[in-house]
Every structure is written in C-alpha cells, then in structure tokens.
Amino acid sequence: MTFPSFSGFGLGLRKPHYSDFLEGAVPVDFVEVISENFMIAGGRPRHILQRVRERHPVALHGVSMSLGSAQGLDPDYLARLRALVDAIDPLFVSDHLSWSRAPGFNSHDLLPLPYTTEALDLVCANLHRAQEALGRTMLVENPSSYITFAQSQMTEWEFLAQVTARTGCGLLLDVNNIHVSAVNHGFDPLDYIAGVPLDRVRQIHLAGHTQGENLLIDTHDRPVPPAVWALFARVMERVGPVAVMIERDDDIPPLSDLLAELDMARALALPKVAA
Amino acid sequence: MSLSALQQDFRDWLVTGSDEAQSRFSPDAAPGLLVYQNNYRCALMACLEESFAKTLAWIGPELFHAIAAAHIDARPPESWSLDHYAAYFPQALAQALPDDTEVGELAMLEQALTDAFVGPDGAALALGDVPQVDWDRAVLRWVPTARLLSLASNAPAIWSALAANREPPPRALLAEPVRVLVWRQEDIACFRALDPQEAEVAPTLLGGATFTAICARLVDAHGEAQGVQLAGAWLGRWVADGALAAL
C-alpha cells in the first residue's frame, strides 16, 4: 500500500463555508473533512460531500478511531469508515495517536498515551487492523497533550518513528500540536522535528491555540500564531511533497480570512519550491 | 500499571472528577487532568445544546444545563458517534420533568428530525409516476427515513413557533394523543400531525401495504364512498409530501 504523491494547500470543510465550496471556485488544492460527520446513512451532509468531491480531492480526517485503545478498535466504526472511503475515494485517511474508547465508554476527546513498548505494540496492532479493514495506508497525527506519564520509555517522536517503521503508515504532522506539547511539557520543538521521520509526512495541519491557566490548549479557534508559522517554515525545509492545510474548528471566520492564512503558508513554503 | 488499567483510571476520572480518581495519577498531572475533564464535559454539553436547540429555547438555559449536567453524570457516552449520545436525552428530560410532557416530546421530535436528516437515502414516488402504477398490486411504504411518533402534548406547535421565531403557544395536553409522521423530503427533514383516520393506516405503511388493502380497510371503517375518497385524498397528499417510497 502506498500514498499518492500530492503537494498542495487546502482547508477543512466547515458548515459556515458549505455554500462557498458549492457555489464558487474556492482556490484550494484539496479539502479535508471530519470523517465522523459523514459516516451517516445519507441526507444533505453526504450529498454536499459528494458535490465537493466532484470539485476537489478530499482527505478524510477522523477523531474517533481510538488507535491507542487497549480494548481494540470498534468493528462498526471501521465498517462505516470503509463505506465512506469507498464512496469518496479520499486523498488520505488519517486519525490521531490517542485513544478515546474504553469498555462501555467513549470520551469523544483525544486522550494521551504513555509511550511504552506495550502501547507501541498495541497501536501498531490496531493500526495494522485499521489499514487492513480500510484497504489503504493511513496517516497518523501527532496529538497535543496536557499530561505525560512517568512510565513512558521513549519520546513521542521516537514512538511515532517506531509506528511508521512497523506499520508503513504515513504521518499527518500537526505543527501547532508540536508547539503546544513542547510548551506544556518543556521539550524543544526542534528536537521533535529532528527526531520524527519527516520523510513519512504526507499532510500538515496548521492551527491556533489558547493560553490556559497553566497550559496551552489546542483550541483551533484563532489564527495560526507566529511561533507555529516559524516552526512550519523549519518543517517545510525538510519535507517532501506534502498537503498543507489550515485547521479551524471554532469561531470560524469568513473564508477569505482562512484563504489569507493559506497564502501565508504558500509564501513560507515558496523558498523550498523555488530552490 | 497496564495500559488497560491506566485507561480505566482515566475513564473514572473523566466520569466522576473525584479526588479518589485523581489520586491515581501523579500530583503534577492535576492541571492537565482538569483540561481533559473540561474538554470531555464541554463536548457532551455542546452535543446536547446543538441537538436540542429548540428544547433549550423552550425551557431556558439554566434548567436545560442542569438536566444536561445530571445526564452527563449519569450516562457516560458509549458510542463513537455523538449522534448516538443525543438519542438518550429526550428520555432524560421526560424523567426529570414528568409533569411537563411537552418538554420530553419536544426533544423527541427534535431527535426524530435529526435522525431523518441523516437517514438513508431513498427515492420518493413522484407525481409523474402515479399514472403508471398498477394500483391493484402496488405495495406502498413510507420512505426509509419515515418514523411515527405518538405525542400527547402540543410539542409540534411549540416546535413550529420556535422554528419561525414566533411566540410559542402555552404548553397544553391534547384531548387525544396525535400521531406525527417524521420524514425527509429531498434534503429537508419534515413532520406532520396525521388525521385520526389517517393515523390508523399510517403504521401499516412502515412495513408496506397494498393500496387495495388500505382501501379495503378504509371502506370497512367508513363505508365505500367515504373510504375510497379518503384513500385517494391521502394518496395524493403522501405523494405531494414526498413521503412514499418509489415503487
């Protein structure tokens, strides 16, 4: 299983911008949707996605696969995602290095993992199962996190390097998440991008965050801040063809604001292209 | 500690927020644990607010949030889909406000409309198809999104007023429960209170019924002239509503 070679700049498809994408020519190379919003039987959301797909490549980005669940993956979830994959023929299918599922429970949040050999074996087993069920290689996204575990035996970037090596998966590198976790846990984000296998990165997320009382919170409710742009520029010096997008989920501004941010991403990526 | 045990501890923290659950983690994890619990509760509250916007408007945010918070405490989510979490809330409202029948029923109607909105696609019988139908053999069914509710209050009238930004009527119990058909016409989720005689035959269309059988039932109940007239009138209405599945 391999990835398509794709390079471009895109946006997340969000309700306030549906009409923009359906009625006009939005200057993006791809769009990303939240998979779970479209893992439904039918109706307007699926019809809109089909019409958008006729105009743009679509990346499916999930939040509920629960790759790190000790309970394993939900077969109903995988079946529904496979049906959506078959209907949309997406550019990429991604989810997070996190867990949300426990027996009789689903947190609906991206919960952190201890980076242990036990967790590594489990994530790889779950990822193998998911890739087999979906018939394609997935991208795994680095999470933002608010706690660490004393029992961790490796760093997050070492863990991700092992996951990619053992499963063949690619990476969705969320630059904002690196920044948020670096500030929260006191590591150098440059160590992260030096240690994570950048040759496996196929997609990049850019987003904003909020300063909480003690921690940075990954809120996706404001523009990409300077520190994230700076880290993005460093990443772009070292990655191959990649799909870059602005991820905005709250306080969603007019589409023109997000397109302006996307122009910023293009400008920062340009020196690499020109070279 | 195994990963399974750690995840069970994390679940207990999110659900209870208790000191005991927090004590299973390192003391320096406390600020981060609070972030995760806030995210967990906010996601569920936002799901209920969005899914039951008209119920929220009807009873007001203070009462709505109090019942929702108790529901979140009592019923942690089980499914990967937040849509599934919303499905239990009408019952929670009905139990919390047993003397306010319209509240639970308003939420039930909102939930049924949401279900219809994202329900299975299925072509509807079009007016242009009607002349070609063999009415002696045709089996009529509702479209796949159709569902029948039985309501004892004026919740449909309250929903309609709130949707139109009009002053809703005072809550009231109906003299007799009313059957309400909920379905999706093209991309729009709709509902309609059925006439009492129409409500008698509507359930048969969930599993499918021949038009002949429907006519016979109405003729038995109302006599030949009125029975046939009712059958024809309702057939025209159902087709115009886009509520009958294509044959």
Tab-separated table of N, CA and C in Angstrom, chain A residues 15 36 39-45 47 64 68-71 74 76-77 80 99 101 103-114 118-119 122 144-147 149 151 214-215 217, chain B residues 1-4 6-8 10-11 14-15 25 28-33 35-37 39-40 43-44 50 76-85 116-121 184 186-187:
chain	number	residue	atom	x	y	z
A	15	LYS	N	-19.218	23.889	8.130
A	15	LYS	CA	-20.587	24.277	7.752
A	15	LYS	C	-20.713	25.728	7.268
A	36	GLU	N	-16.173	11.430	10.801
A	36	GLU	CA	-17.354	11.008	11.562
A	36	GLU	C	-18.597	11.813	11.184
A	39	MET	N	-20.065	9.811	8.335
A	39	MET	CA	-20.272	8.364	8.476
A	39	MET	C	-21.724	8.118	8.866
A	40	ILE	N	-22.602	8.562	7.997
A	40	ILE	CA	-24.049	8.531	8.215
A	40	ILE	C	-24.680	7.870	7.000
A	41	ALA	N	-25.959	7.537	7.147
A	41	ALA	CA	-26.601	6.762	6.081
A	41	ALA	C	-26.802	7.576	4.811
A	42	GLY	N	-27.205	8.831	4.948
A	42	GLY	CA	-27.498	9.638	3.763
A	42	GLY	C	-27.860	11.054	4.167
A	43	GLY	N	-28.572	11.739	3.274
A	43	GLY	CA	-29.022	13.088	3.573
A	43	GLY	C	-28.057	14.161	3.113
A	44	ARG	N	-28.386	15.396	3.501
A	44	ARG	CA	-27.698	16.568	2.962
A	44	ARG	C	-26.188	16.548	3.182
A	45	PRO	N	-25.695	16.169	4.403
A	45	PRO	CA	-24.232	16.191	4.554
A	45	PRO	C	-23.524	15.303	3.529
A	47	HIS	N	-24.682	14.421	0.594
A	47	HIS	CA	-24.859	14.991	-0.743
A	47	HIS	C	-23.885	16.135	-0.968
A	64	SER	N	-12.227	9.547	16.027
A	64	SER	CA	-12.805	8.536	16.921
A	64	SER	C	-12.333	7.112	16.653
A	68	GLY	N	-5.176	4.083	20.037
A	68	GLY	CA	-4.441	3.670	21.225
A	68	GLY	C	-5.288	2.945	22.247
A	69	SER	N	-6.472	2.500	21.850
A	69	SER	CA	-7.358	1.861	22.831
A	69	SER	C	-6.891	0.445	23.145
A	70	ALA	N	-6.729	0.167	24.437
A	70	ALA	CA	-6.368	-1.194	24.861
A	70	ALA	C	-7.484	-2.171	24.543
A	71	GLN	N	-8.688	-1.673	24.368
A	71	GLN	CA	-9.837	-2.519	24.052
A	71	GLN	C	-9.837	-2.942	22.586
A	74	ASP	N	-13.275	-0.541	17.150
A	74	ASP	CA	-14.701	-0.841	17.053
A	74	ASP	C	-15.004	-1.312	15.622
A	76	ASP	N	-17.793	-1.773	14.090
A	76	ASP	CA	-18.841	-0.970	13.452
A	76	ASP	C	-18.240	0.330	12.899
A	77	TYR	N	-17.358	0.913	13.687
A	77	TYR	CA	-16.699	2.147	13.226
A	77	TYR	C	-15.905	1.884	11.950
A	80	ARG	N	-18.143	1.406	8.894
A	80	ARG	CA	-18.730	2.662	8.397
A	80	ARG	C	-17.684	3.536	7.712
A	99	TRP	N	-6.267	7.845	22.277
A	99	TRP	CA	-7.341	6.870	22.489
A	99	TRP	C	-8.569	7.602	23.012
A	101	ARG	N	-11.621	5.248	23.460
A	101	ARG	CA	-12.548	4.140	23.703
A	101	ARG	C	-12.046	3.257	24.831
A	103	PRO	N	-13.906	0.064	27.677
A	103	PRO	CA	-15.114	-0.762	27.758
A	103	PRO	C	-16.343	0.035	28.225
A	104	GLY	N	-17.383	0.071	27.392
A	104	GLY	CA	-18.616	0.769	27.728
A	104	GLY	C	-18.495	2.274	27.778
A	105	PHE	N	-17.496	2.806	27.127
A	105	PHE	CA	-17.227	4.239	27.278
A	105	PHE	C	-16.549	4.792	26.037
A	106	ASN	N	-16.903	6.033	25.701
A	106	ASN	CA	-16.171	6.764	24.663
A	106	ASN	C	-16.034	8.211	25.114
A	107	SER	N	-14.816	8.698	25.187
A	107	SER	CA	-14.569	10.024	25.772
A	107	SER	C	-14.884	11.166	24.818
A	108	HIS	N	-14.922	10.895	23.505
A	108	HIS	CA	-15.072	11.949	22.499
A	108	HIS	C	-14.005	13.033	22.684
A	109	ASP	N	-12.854	12.622	23.131
A	109	ASP	CA	-11.699	13.523	23.223
A	109	ASP	C	-10.458	12.689	22.901
A	110	LEU	N	-9.416	13.362	22.504
A	110	LEU	CA	-8.180	12.681	22.102
A	110	LEU	C	-7.303	12.550	23.340
A	111	LEU	N	-7.352	11.381	23.963
A	111	LEU	CA	-6.676	11.190	25.248
A	111	LEU	C	-5.249	10.671	25.034
A	112	PRO	N	-4.355	11.015	25.976
A	112	PRO	CA	-2.928	10.736	25.757
A	112	PRO	C	-2.551	9.290	26.092
A	113	LEU	N	-1.477	8.869	25.486
A	113	LEU	CA	-0.919	7.537	25.729
A	113	LEU	C	0.407	7.658	26.459
A	114	PRO	N	0.733	6.677	27.302
A	114	PRO	CA	2.112	6.574	27.769
A	114	PRO	C	2.929	5.966	26.630
A	118	GLU	N	4.514	-1.499	25.520
A	118	GLU	CA	3.176	-2.100	25.479
A	118	GLU	C	2.248	-1.267	24.593
A	119	ALA	N	2.277	0.053	24.778
A	119	ALA	CA	1.424	0.930	23.963
A	119	ALA	C	1.850	0.873	22.495
A	122	LEU	N	0.499	-2.207	20.919
A	122	LEU	CA	-0.944	-2.109	20.763
A	122	LEU	C	-1.333	-1.162	19.625
A	144	SER	N	-1.790	16.942	20.488
A	144	SER	CA	-1.354	17.856	21.546
A	144	SER	C	-1.716	17.176	22.861
A	145	SER	N	-0.948	17.426	23.912
A	145	SER	CA	-1.252	16.744	25.169
A	145	SER	C	-1.008	17.654	26.361
A	146	TYR	N	-1.660	17.272	27.454
A	146	TYR	CA	-1.656	18.114	28.652
A	146	TYR	C	-1.085	17.395	29.869
A	147	ILE	N	-0.822	16.104	29.715
A	147	ILE	CA	-0.095	15.386	30.771
A	147	ILE	C	0.904	14.440	30.103
A	149	PHE	N	3.342	10.750	31.193
A	149	PHE	CA	3.289	9.610	32.106
A	149	PHE	C	4.708	9.202	32.493
A	151	GLN	N	5.747	6.435	33.305
A	151	GLN	CA	6.180	5.138	32.788
A	151	GLN	C	6.622	5.170	31.331
A	214	ASN	N	-2.625	27.211	33.116
A	214	ASN	CA	-1.292	26.623	33.307
A	214	ASN	C	-0.690	26.055	32.034
A	215	LEU	N	-1.523	25.866	31.036
A	215	LEU	CA	-1.102	25.106	29.859
A	215	LEU	C	-1.611	25.777	28.594
A	217	ILE	N	-3.703	25.346	25.294
A	217	ILE	CA	-4.818	24.475	24.938
A	217	ILE	C	-4.996	24.519	23.420
B	1	MET	N	1.793	-0.407	35.806
B	1	MET	CA	0.363	-0.438	35.509
B	1	MET	C	0.154	-0.732	34.020
B	2	SER	N	-0.801	-1.605	33.721
B	2	SER	CA	-1.068	-1.931	32.316
B	2	SER	C	-1.767	-0.758	31.634
B	3	LEU	N	-1.709	-0.754	30.300
B	3	LEU	CA	-2.396	0.294	29.548
B	3	LEU	C	-3.905	0.214	29.779
B	4	SER	N	-4.417	-0.986	29.853
B	4	SER	CA	-5.849	-1.158	30.089
B	4	SER	C	-6.259	-0.551	31.430
B	6	LEU	N	-4.656	1.795	33.112
B	6	LEU	CA	-4.492	3.254	33.033
B	6	LEU	C	-5.697	3.891	32.340
B	7	GLN	N	-6.164	3.254	31.272
B	7	GLN	CA	-7.298	3.828	30.544
B	7	GLN	C	-8.581	3.735	31.374
B	8	GLN	N	-8.696	2.705	32.182
B	8	GLN	CA	-9.859	2.623	33.075
B	8	GLN	C	-9.785	3.731	34.130
B	10	PHE	N	-8.354	6.608	33.727
B	10	PHE	CA	-8.634	7.868	33.032
B	10	PHE	C	-10.139	8.026	32.827
B	11	ARG	N	-10.789	6.920	32.461
B	11	ARG	CA	-12.247	6.947	32.286
B	11	ARG	C	-12.922	7.343	33.602
B	14	LEU	N	-12.579	11.061	34.197
B	14	LEU	CA	-13.441	11.889	33.346
B	14	LEU	C	-14.894	11.823	33.818
B	15	VAL	N	-15.342	10.639	34.188
B	15	VAL	CA	-16.759	10.463	34.525
B	15	VAL	C	-17.075	11.015	35.910
B	25	PHE	N	-3.321	9.395	39.684
B	25	PHE	CA	-2.338	9.987	38.773
B	25	PHE	C	-1.321	10.775	39.593
B	28	ASP	N	1.512	16.139	39.783
B	28	ASP	CA	1.788	17.204	38.809
B	28	ASP	C	0.931	17.066	37.538
B	29	ALA	N	0.126	15.996	37.464
B	29	ALA	CA	-0.785	15.846	36.317
B	29	ALA	C	-2.087	16.616	36.513
B	30	ALA	N	-2.292	17.183	37.702
B	30	ALA	CA	-3.599	17.782	38.026
B	30	ALA	C	-4.053	18.841	37.022
B	31	PRO	N	-3.210	19.814	36.636
B	31	PRO	CA	-3.702	20.814	35.668
B	31	PRO	C	-4.129	20.190	34.343
B	32	GLY	N	-3.364	19.232	33.861
B	32	GLY	CA	-3.706	18.579	32.599
B	32	GLY	C	-4.975	17.753	32.707
B	33	LEU	N	-5.141	17.066	33.824
B	33	LEU	CA	-6.365	16.274	34.009
B	33	LEU	C	-7.602	17.163	33.972
B	35	VAL	N	-7.926	19.877	32.248
B	35	VAL	CA	-8.166	20.228	30.844
B	35	VAL	C	-8.952	19.112	30.164
B	36	TYR	N	-8.517	17.866	30.382
B	36	TYR	CA	-9.217	16.755	29.732
B	36	TYR	C	-10.658	16.637	30.235
B	37	GLN	N	-10.861	16.831	31.534
B	37	GLN	CA	-12.229	16.715	32.010
B	37	GLN	C	-13.108	17.844	31.471
B	39	ASN	N	-12.681	19.346	28.597
B	39	ASN	CA	-12.954	19.010	27.193
B	39	ASN	C	-14.079	17.980	27.085
B	40	TYR	N	-13.999	16.966	27.956
B	40	TYR	CA	-14.990	15.877	27.928
B	40	TYR	C	-16.393	16.428	28.183
B	43	ALA	N	-17.684	18.890	25.415
B	43	ALA	CA	-18.072	18.238	24.155
B	43	ALA	C	-19.476	17.650	24.282
B	44	LEU	N	-19.765	17.017	25.419
B	44	LEU	CA	-21.089	16.412	25.589
B	44	LEU	C	-22.167	17.482	25.738
B	50	GLU	N	-26.615	21.558	20.798
B	50	GLU	CA	-26.817	21.635	19.352
B	50	GLU	C	-27.961	20.730	18.906
B	76	PRO	N	-22.580	8.208	30.895
B	76	PRO	CA	-21.407	8.468	30.052
B	76	PRO	C	-21.635	7.919	28.643
B	77	PRO	N	-21.050	8.553	27.643
B	77	PRO	CA	-21.254	8.079	26.265
B	77	PRO	C	-20.593	6.727	26.039
B	78	GLU	N	-21.240	5.929	25.213
B	78	GLU	CA	-20.718	4.590	24.917
B	78	GLU	C	-20.259	4.455	23.476
B	79	SER	N	-20.876	5.206	22.591
B	79	SER	CA	-20.641	5.017	21.156
B	79	SER	C	-19.599	5.998	20.633
B	80	TRP	N	-19.001	5.665	19.480
B	80	TRP	CA	-18.071	6.588	18.828
B	80	TRP	C	-18.799	7.793	18.262
B	81	SER	N	-20.110	7.690	18.098
B	81	SER	CA	-20.858	8.784	17.468
B	81	SER	C	-21.568	9.632	18.519
B	82	LEU	N	-21.353	10.925	18.471
B	82	LEU	CA	-22.071	11.810	19.385
B	82	LEU	C	-23.570	11.853	19.067
B	83	ASP	N	-23.927	11.540	17.816
B	83	ASP	CA	-25.357	11.468	17.477
B	83	ASP	C	-26.054	10.434	18.359
B	84	HIS	N	-25.333	9.341	18.631
B	84	HIS	CA	-25.934	8.296	19.469
B	84	HIS	C	-26.112	8.788	20.902
B	85	TYR	N	-25.209	9.657	21.357
B	85	TYR	CA	-25.331	10.174	22.717
B	85	TYR	C	-26.594	11.019	22.860
B	116	ALA	N	-34.009	11.780	10.780
B	116	ALA	CA	-34.483	11.814	9.397
B	116	ALA	C	-33.501	12.568	8.504
B	117	PHE	N	-32.898	13.616	9.039
B	117	PHE	CA	-31.975	14.468	8.258
B	117	PHE	C	-30.788	13.669	7.733
B	118	VAL	N	-30.313	12.734	8.552
B	118	VAL	CA	-29.119	11.960	8.164
B	118	VAL	C	-29.469	10.490	7.890
B	119	GLY	N	-30.748	10.211	7.725
B	119	GLY	CA	-31.182	8.835	7.489
B	119	GLY	C	-30.889	8.377	6.074
B	120	PRO	N	-31.224	7.120	5.787
B	120	PRO	CA	-30.873	6.545	4.483
B	120	PRO	C	-31.555	7.283	3.329
B	121	ASP	N	-30.827	7.402	2.222
B	121	ASP	CA	-31.424	7.956	1.011
B	121	ASP	C	-32.401	6.939	0.441
B	184	ARG	N	-37.916	12.669	5.668
B	184	ARG	CA	-37.101	13.654	4.945
B	184	ARG	C	-37.582	13.751	3.508
B	186	GLU	N	-36.516	15.201	0.050
B	186	GLU	CA	-35.237	15.630	-0.531
B	186	GLU	C	-34.246	15.829	0.619
B	187	ASP	N	-33.754	17.050	0.867
B	187	ASP	CA	-32.769	17.224	1.939
B	187	ASP	C	-33.365	17.836	3.202
